[in-house]
Tab-separated table of C-alpha atoms and ligand atoms in Angstrom:
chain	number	residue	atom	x	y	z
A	1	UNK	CA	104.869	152.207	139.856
A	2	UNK	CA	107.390	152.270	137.077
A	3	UNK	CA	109.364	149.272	139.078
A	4	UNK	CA	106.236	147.394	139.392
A	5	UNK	CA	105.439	147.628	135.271
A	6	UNK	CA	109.181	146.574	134.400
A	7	UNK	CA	108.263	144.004	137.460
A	8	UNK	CA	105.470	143.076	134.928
A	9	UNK	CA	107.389	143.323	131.166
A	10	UNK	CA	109.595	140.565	132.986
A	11	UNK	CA	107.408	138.448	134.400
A	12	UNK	CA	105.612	138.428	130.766
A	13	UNK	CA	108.603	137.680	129.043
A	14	UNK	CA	109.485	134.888	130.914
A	15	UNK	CA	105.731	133.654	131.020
A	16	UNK	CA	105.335	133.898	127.676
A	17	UNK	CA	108.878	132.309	126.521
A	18	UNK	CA	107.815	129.298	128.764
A	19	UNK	CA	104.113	128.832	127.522
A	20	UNK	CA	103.535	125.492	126.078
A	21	UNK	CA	100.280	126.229	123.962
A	22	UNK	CA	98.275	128.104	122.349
A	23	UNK	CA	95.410	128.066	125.349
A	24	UNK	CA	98.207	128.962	127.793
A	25	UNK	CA	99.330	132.041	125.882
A	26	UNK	CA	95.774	133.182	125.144
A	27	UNK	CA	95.385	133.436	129.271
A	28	UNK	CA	98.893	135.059	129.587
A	29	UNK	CA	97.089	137.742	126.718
A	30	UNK	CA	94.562	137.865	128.600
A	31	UNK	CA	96.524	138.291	132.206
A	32	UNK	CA	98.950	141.270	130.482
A	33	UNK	CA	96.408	142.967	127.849
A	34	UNK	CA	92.696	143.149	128.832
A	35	UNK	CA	91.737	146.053	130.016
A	36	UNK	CA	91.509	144.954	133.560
A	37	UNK	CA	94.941	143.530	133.332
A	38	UNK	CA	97.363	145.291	136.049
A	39	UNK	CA	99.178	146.830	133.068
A	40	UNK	CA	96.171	148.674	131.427
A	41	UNK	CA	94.811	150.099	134.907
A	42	UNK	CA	98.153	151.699	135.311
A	43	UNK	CA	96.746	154.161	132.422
A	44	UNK	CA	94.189	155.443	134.646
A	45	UNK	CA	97.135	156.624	137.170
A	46	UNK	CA	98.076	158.902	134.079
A	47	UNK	CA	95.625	161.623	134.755
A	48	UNK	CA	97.651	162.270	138.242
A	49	UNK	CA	100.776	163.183	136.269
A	50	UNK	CA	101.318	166.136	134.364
A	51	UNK	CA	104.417	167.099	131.518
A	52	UNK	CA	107.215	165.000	130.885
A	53	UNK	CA	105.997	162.640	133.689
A	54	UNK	CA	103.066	161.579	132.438
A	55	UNK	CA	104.126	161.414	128.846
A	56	UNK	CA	107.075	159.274	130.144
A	57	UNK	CA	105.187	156.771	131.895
A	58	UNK	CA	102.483	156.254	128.596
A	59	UNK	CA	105.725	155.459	126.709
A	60	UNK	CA	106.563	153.449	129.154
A	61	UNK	CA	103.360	151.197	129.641
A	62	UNK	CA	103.076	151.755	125.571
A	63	UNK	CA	106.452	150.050	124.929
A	64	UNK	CA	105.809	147.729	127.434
A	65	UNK	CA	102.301	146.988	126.305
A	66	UNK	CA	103.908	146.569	122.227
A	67	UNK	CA	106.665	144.269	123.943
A	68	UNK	CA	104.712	141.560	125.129
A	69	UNK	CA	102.219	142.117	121.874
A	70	UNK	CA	105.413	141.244	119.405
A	71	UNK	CA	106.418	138.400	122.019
A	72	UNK	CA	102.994	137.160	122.562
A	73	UNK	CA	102.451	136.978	118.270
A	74	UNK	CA	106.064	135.543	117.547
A	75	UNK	CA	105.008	132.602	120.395
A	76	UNK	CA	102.135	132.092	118.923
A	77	UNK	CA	103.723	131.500	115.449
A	78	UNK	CA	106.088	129.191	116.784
A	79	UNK	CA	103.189	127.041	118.916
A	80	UNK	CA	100.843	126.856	115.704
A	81	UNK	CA	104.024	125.664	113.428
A	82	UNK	CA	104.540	122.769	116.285
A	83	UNK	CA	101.416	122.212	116.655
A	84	UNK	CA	101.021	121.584	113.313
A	85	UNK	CA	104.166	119.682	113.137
A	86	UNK	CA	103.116	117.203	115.734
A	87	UNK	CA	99.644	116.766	113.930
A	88	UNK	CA	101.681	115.759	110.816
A	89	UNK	CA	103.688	113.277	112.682
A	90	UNK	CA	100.467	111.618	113.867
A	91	UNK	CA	98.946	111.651	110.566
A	92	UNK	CA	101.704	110.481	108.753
A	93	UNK	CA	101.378	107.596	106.294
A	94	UNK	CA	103.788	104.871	105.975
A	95	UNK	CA	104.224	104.587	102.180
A	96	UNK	CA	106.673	101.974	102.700
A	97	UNK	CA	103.866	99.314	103.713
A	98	UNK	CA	102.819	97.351	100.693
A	99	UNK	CA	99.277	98.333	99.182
A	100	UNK	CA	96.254	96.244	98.949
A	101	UNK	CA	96.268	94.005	95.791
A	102	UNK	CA	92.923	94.652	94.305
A	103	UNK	CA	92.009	92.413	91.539
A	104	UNK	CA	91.075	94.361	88.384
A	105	UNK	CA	88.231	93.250	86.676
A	106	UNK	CA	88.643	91.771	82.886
A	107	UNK	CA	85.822	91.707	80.288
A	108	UNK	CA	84.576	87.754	79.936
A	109	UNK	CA	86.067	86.677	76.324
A	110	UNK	CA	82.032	85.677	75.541
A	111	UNK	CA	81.293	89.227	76.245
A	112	UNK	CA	84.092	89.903	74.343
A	113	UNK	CA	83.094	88.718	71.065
A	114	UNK	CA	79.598	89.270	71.443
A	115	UNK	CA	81.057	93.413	71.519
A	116	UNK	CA	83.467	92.844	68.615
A	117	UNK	CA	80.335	90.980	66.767
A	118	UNK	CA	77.913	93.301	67.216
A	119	UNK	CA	80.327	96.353	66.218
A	120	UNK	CA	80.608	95.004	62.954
A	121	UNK	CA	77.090	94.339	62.625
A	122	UNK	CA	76.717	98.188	63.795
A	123	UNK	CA	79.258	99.280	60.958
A	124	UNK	CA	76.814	97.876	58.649
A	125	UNK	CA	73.954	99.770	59.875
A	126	UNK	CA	72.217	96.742	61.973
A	127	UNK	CA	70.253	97.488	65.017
A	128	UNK	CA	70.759	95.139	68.355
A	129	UNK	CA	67.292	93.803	69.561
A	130	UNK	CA	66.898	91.612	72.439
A	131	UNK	CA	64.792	88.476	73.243
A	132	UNK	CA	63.914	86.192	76.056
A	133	UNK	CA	65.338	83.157	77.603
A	134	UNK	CA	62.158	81.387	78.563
A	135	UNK	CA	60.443	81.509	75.022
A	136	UNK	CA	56.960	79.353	73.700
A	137	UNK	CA	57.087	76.742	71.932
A	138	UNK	CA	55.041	79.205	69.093
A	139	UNK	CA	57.916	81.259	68.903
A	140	UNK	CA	61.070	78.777	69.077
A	141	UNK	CA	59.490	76.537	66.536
A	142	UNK	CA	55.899	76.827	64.904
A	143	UNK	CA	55.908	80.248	63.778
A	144	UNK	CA	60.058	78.866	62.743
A	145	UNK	CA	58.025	76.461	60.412
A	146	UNK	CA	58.413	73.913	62.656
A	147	UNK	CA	55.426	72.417	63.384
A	148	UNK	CA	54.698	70.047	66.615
A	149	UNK	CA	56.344	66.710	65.861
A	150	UNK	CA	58.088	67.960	62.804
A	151	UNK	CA	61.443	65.568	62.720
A	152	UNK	CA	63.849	69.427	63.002
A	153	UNK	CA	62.901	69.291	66.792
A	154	UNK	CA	64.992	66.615	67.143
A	155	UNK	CA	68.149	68.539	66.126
A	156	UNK	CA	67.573	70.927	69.007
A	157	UNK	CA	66.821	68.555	71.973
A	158	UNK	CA	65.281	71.016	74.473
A	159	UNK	CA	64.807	72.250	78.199
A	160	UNK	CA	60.251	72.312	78.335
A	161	UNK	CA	59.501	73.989	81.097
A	162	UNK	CA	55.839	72.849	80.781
A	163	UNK	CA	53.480	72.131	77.840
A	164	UNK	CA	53.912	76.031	75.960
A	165	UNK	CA	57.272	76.971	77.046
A	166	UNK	CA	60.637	76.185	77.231
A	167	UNK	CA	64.350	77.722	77.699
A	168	UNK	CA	64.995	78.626	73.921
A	169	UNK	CA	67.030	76.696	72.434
A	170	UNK	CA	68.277	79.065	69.849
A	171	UNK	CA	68.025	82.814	68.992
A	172	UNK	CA	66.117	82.435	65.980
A	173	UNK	CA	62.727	83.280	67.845
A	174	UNK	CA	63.840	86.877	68.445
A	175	UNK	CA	63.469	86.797	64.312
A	176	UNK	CA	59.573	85.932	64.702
A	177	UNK	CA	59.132	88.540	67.715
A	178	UNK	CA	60.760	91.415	65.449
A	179	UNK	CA	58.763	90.674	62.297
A	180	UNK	CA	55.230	90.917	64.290
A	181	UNK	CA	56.113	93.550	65.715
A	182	UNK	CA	57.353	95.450	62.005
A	183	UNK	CA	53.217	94.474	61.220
A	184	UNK	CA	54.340	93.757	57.975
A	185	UNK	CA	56.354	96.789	57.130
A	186	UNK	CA	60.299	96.141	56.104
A	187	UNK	CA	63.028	97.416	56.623
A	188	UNK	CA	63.890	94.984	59.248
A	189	UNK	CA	68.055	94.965	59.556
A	190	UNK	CA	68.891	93.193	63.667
A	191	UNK	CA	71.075	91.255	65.267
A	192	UNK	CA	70.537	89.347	68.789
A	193	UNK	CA	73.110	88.040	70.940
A	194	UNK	CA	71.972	86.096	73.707
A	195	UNK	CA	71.977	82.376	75.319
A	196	UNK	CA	70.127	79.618	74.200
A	197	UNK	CA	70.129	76.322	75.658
A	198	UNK	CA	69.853	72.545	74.805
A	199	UNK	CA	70.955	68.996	75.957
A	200	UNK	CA	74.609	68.908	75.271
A	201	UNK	CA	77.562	68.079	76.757
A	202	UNK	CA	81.021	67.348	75.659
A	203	UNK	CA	84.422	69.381	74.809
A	204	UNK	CA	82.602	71.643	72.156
A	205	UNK	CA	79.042	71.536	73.773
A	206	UNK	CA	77.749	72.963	76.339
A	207	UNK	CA	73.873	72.835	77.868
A	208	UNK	CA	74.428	76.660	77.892
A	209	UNK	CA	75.661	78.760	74.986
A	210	UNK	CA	75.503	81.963	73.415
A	211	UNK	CA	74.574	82.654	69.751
A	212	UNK	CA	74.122	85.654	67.500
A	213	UNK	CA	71.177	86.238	65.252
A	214	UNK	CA	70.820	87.936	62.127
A	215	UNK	CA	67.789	89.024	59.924
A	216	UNK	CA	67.313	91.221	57.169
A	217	UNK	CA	63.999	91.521	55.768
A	218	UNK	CA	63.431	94.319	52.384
A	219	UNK	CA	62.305	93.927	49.124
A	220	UNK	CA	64.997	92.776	46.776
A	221	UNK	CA	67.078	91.266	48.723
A	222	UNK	CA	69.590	88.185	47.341
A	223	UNK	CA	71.689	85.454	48.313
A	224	UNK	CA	74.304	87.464	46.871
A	225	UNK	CA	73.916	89.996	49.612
A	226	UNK	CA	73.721	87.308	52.404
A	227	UNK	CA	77.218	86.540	50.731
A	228	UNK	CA	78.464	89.475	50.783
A	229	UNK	CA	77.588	90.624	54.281
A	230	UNK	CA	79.261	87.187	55.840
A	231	UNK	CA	82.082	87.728	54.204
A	232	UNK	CA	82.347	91.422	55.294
A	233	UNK	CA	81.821	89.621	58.255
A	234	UNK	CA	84.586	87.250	58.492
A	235	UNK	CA	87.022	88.955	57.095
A	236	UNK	CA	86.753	91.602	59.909
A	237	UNK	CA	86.451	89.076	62.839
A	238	UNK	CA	89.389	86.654	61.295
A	239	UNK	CA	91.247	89.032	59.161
A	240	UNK	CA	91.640	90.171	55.381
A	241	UNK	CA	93.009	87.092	54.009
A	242	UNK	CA	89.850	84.751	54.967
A	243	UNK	CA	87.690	83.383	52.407
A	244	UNK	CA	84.734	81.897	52.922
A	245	UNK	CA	82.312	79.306	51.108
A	246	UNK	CA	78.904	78.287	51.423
A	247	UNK	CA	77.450	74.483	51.449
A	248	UNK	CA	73.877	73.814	51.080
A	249	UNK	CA	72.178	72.406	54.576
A	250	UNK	CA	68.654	72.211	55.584
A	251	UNK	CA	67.208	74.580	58.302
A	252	UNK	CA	63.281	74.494	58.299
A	253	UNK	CA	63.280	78.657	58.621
A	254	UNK	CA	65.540	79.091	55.771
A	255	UNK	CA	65.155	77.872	51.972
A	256	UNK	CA	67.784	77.827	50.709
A	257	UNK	CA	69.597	77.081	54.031
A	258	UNK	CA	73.614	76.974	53.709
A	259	UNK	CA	76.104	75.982	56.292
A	260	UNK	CA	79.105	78.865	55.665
A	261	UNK	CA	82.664	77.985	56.083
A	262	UNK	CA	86.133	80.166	56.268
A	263	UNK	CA	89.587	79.339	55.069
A	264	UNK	CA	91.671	77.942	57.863
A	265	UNK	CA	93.112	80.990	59.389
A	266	UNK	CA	95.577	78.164	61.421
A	267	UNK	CA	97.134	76.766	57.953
A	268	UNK	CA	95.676	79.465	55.274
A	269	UNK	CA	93.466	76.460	53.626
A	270	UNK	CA	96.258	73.913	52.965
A	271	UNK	CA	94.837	71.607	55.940
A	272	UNK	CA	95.877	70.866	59.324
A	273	UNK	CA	94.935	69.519	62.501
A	274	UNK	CA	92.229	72.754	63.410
A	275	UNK	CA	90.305	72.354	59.862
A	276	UNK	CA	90.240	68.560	60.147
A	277	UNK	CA	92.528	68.613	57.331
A	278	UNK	CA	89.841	70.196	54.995
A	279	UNK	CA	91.412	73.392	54.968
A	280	UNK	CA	87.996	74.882	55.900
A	281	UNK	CA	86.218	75.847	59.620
A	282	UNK	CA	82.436	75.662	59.587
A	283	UNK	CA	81.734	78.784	62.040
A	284	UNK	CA	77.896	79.833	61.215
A	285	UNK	CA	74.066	78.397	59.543
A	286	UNK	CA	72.495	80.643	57.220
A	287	UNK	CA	69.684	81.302	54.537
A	288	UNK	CA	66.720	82.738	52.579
A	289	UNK	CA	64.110	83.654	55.199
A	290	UNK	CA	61.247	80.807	54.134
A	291	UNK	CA	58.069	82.018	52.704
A	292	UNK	CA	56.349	80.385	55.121
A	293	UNK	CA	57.837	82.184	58.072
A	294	UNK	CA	57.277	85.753	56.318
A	295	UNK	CA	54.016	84.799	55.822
A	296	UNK	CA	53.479	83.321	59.157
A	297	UNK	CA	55.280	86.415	60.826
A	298	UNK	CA	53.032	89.154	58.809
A	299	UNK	CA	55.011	89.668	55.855
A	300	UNK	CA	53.774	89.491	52.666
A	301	UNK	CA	56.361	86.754	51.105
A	302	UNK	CA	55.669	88.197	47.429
A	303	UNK	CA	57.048	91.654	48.087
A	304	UNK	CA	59.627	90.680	50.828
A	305	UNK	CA	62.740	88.352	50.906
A	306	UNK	CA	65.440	88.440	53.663
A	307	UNK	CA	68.349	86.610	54.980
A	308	UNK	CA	69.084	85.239	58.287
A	309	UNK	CA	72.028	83.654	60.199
A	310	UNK	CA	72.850	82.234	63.561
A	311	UNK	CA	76.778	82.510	64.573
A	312	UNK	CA	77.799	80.769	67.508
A	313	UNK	CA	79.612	82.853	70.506
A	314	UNK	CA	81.759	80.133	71.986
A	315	UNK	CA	82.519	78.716	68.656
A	316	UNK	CA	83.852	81.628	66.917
A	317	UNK	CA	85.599	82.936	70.206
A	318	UNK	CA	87.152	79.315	70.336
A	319	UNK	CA	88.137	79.539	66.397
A	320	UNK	CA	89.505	83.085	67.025
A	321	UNK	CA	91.325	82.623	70.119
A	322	UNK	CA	92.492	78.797	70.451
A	323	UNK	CA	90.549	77.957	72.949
A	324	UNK	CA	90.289	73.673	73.502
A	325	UNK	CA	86.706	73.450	76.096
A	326	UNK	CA	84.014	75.457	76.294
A	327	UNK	CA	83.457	74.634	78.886
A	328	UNK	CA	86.663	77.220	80.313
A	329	UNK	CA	83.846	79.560	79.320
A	330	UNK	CA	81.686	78.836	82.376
A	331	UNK	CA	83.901	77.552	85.291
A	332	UNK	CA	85.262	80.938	85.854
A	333	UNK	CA	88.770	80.095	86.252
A	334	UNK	CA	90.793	83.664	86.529
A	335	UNK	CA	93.946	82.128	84.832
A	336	UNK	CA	91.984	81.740	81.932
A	337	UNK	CA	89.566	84.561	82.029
A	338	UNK	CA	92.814	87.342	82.264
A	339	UNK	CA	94.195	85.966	79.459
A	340	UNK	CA	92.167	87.807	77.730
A	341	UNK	CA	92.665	90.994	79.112
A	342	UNK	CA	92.816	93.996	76.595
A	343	UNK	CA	94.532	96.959	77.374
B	401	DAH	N1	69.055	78.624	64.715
B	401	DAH	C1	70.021	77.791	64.039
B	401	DAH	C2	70.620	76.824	65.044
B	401	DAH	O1	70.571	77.094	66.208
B	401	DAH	C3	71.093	78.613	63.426
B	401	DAH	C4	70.589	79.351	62.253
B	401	DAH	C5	70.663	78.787	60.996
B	401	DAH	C6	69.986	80.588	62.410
B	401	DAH	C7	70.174	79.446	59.895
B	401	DAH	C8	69.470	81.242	61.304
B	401	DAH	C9	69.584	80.664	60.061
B	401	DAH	O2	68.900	82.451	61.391
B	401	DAH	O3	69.085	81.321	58.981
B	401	DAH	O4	71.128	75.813	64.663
């Protein structure tokens, strides 16, 4: 019997030293240590042997039996740390390929200085409200104090899209749609960015453009703080040094109406090329909300004044970043677009 258990501790250890995995040493476990392995029913002989016999032969299948455990675990160590090795090498990622080239995304320089617009306007404690592209005629004109076939329509030659409405052709409206909504009752303090469209086309028009509106509506308010608030204004979007200066114009919302120019930020107002030689950039329409519109919009035009104004996106993002065709606004060219790119 002993011969046949050291028969056995061999055989393991040879068995077990040759096992290539895991499942083959968990059969070889089972072969040597289950209780109905050949090794474990030698224990039952043990009750036929008596003194130093018996208690030789337990040490003997004991040692045996703790023998191929330590062999069986160390294997098993060693399979699991190839195993794991090889399932490395198959997972392994080739960092030397080159990467995909994804194209990062740059905010459109419209959007651009519709954001830097409107965070100045914020600063000041103005509120963005939006408006509509397809706008009535009531809105875009009459309640504008521009009645049907008042001669101002033909300074806006626009899209009808049937007898009542039309694409707007400029932001102003959203002024109308704010007041009747106030039912009389100022403060009103907005801005509204959006597009507007008419029939243009050349190098500095385009059917489609973008402008920003402004309207203030309290009592006691002045030219003098339309002034100032422009040229808060400008000198944030074009820097300290710009001054600006007003001209009086004619828009039939506004009386008085005033077209507002800044100092040539190209030649600092002694004239060149960009100012026409005039040493001055026209960049936005303003004015004195007319009486007529209050009262047409639910205001009572004895109690309330206001201001509005109407800056042009492409324009001043043309002025402000050199930009020769607005059209580059529109025919998405990248080279052009990433130029603009922030961060
Ligand atoms: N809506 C005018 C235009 O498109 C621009 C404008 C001028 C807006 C004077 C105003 C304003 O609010 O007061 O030509």
């Amino acid at each position: 019997m002993i011969d046949k258990i050291k028969e056995i501790a061999r055989d393991a250890e040879k068995k077990i030293a040759n096992a290539e995995n895991i499942e083959e040493l968990n059969k070889l476990q089972l072969l040597y240590l289950s209780k109905k392995s050949t090794l474990m029913s030698f224990m039952s002989e043990m009750k036929n042997l008596v003194g130093e016999e018996r208690a030789k032969f337990g040490q003997l299948i004991n040692s045996v039996k703790q023998d191929i455990t330590k062999r069986i675990e160390e294997k098993k160590k060693i399979l699991e740390a190839k195993a794991l090795e090889e399932k490395l090498k198959k997972e392994v990622i080739d960092i030397s390929l080159p990467g995909y080239n994804y194209q990062k995304g740059t905010k459109h320089l419209f959007q651009r200085v519709v954001d830097e617009v409107s965070d100045i306007f914020i600063g000041m404690g103005y509120q963005i409200a939006e408006g509509k592209e397809v706008e009535e005629d009531h809105f875009n004109f009459e309640l504008l104090n521009v009645p049907k076939d008042h001669p101002a329509r033909d300074m806006q030659d626009s899209f009808f899209i049937d007898e009542t409405k039309l694409l707007r052709s400029q932001t102003s409206p959203v002024q109308a749609h704010v007041m009747l909504e106030k039912n009389g009752k100022g403060p009103i303090k907005i801005i509204s960015p959006g597009k507007v469209y008419r029939r243009d086309d050349d190098a500095t028009h385009s059917h489609q453009f973008g402008q920003i509106e402004g309207l203030v509506i309290d009592e006691h308010v002045s030219m003098s703080d339309l002034l100032g608030t422009l040229e808060l204004f400008v000198k944030k979007m074009f820097g300290e040094k710009r001054e600006i200066r007003m001209r009086p114009s004619y828009f039939p919302f506004t009386e008085p109406s005033v077209e507002v120019d800044i100092s040539c930020f190209e030649c600092g107002g002694k004239g060149c090329p960009l100012c026409k030689h005039t040493g001055w950039i026209e960049i936005l329409g303003a004015g004195m909300v007319h009486p007529n519109v209050l009262k047409m919009c639910g205001f009572d035009e004895k109690k309330y004044q206001g201001f509005a104004f109407g800056i042009g996106i492409e324009r001043v993002a043309m002025l402000r970043y050199g930009v020769d065709d607005i059209r580059r606004f529109y025919t998405n060219d990248m080279r052009f677009n990433e130029q603009f790119h922030k961060e």
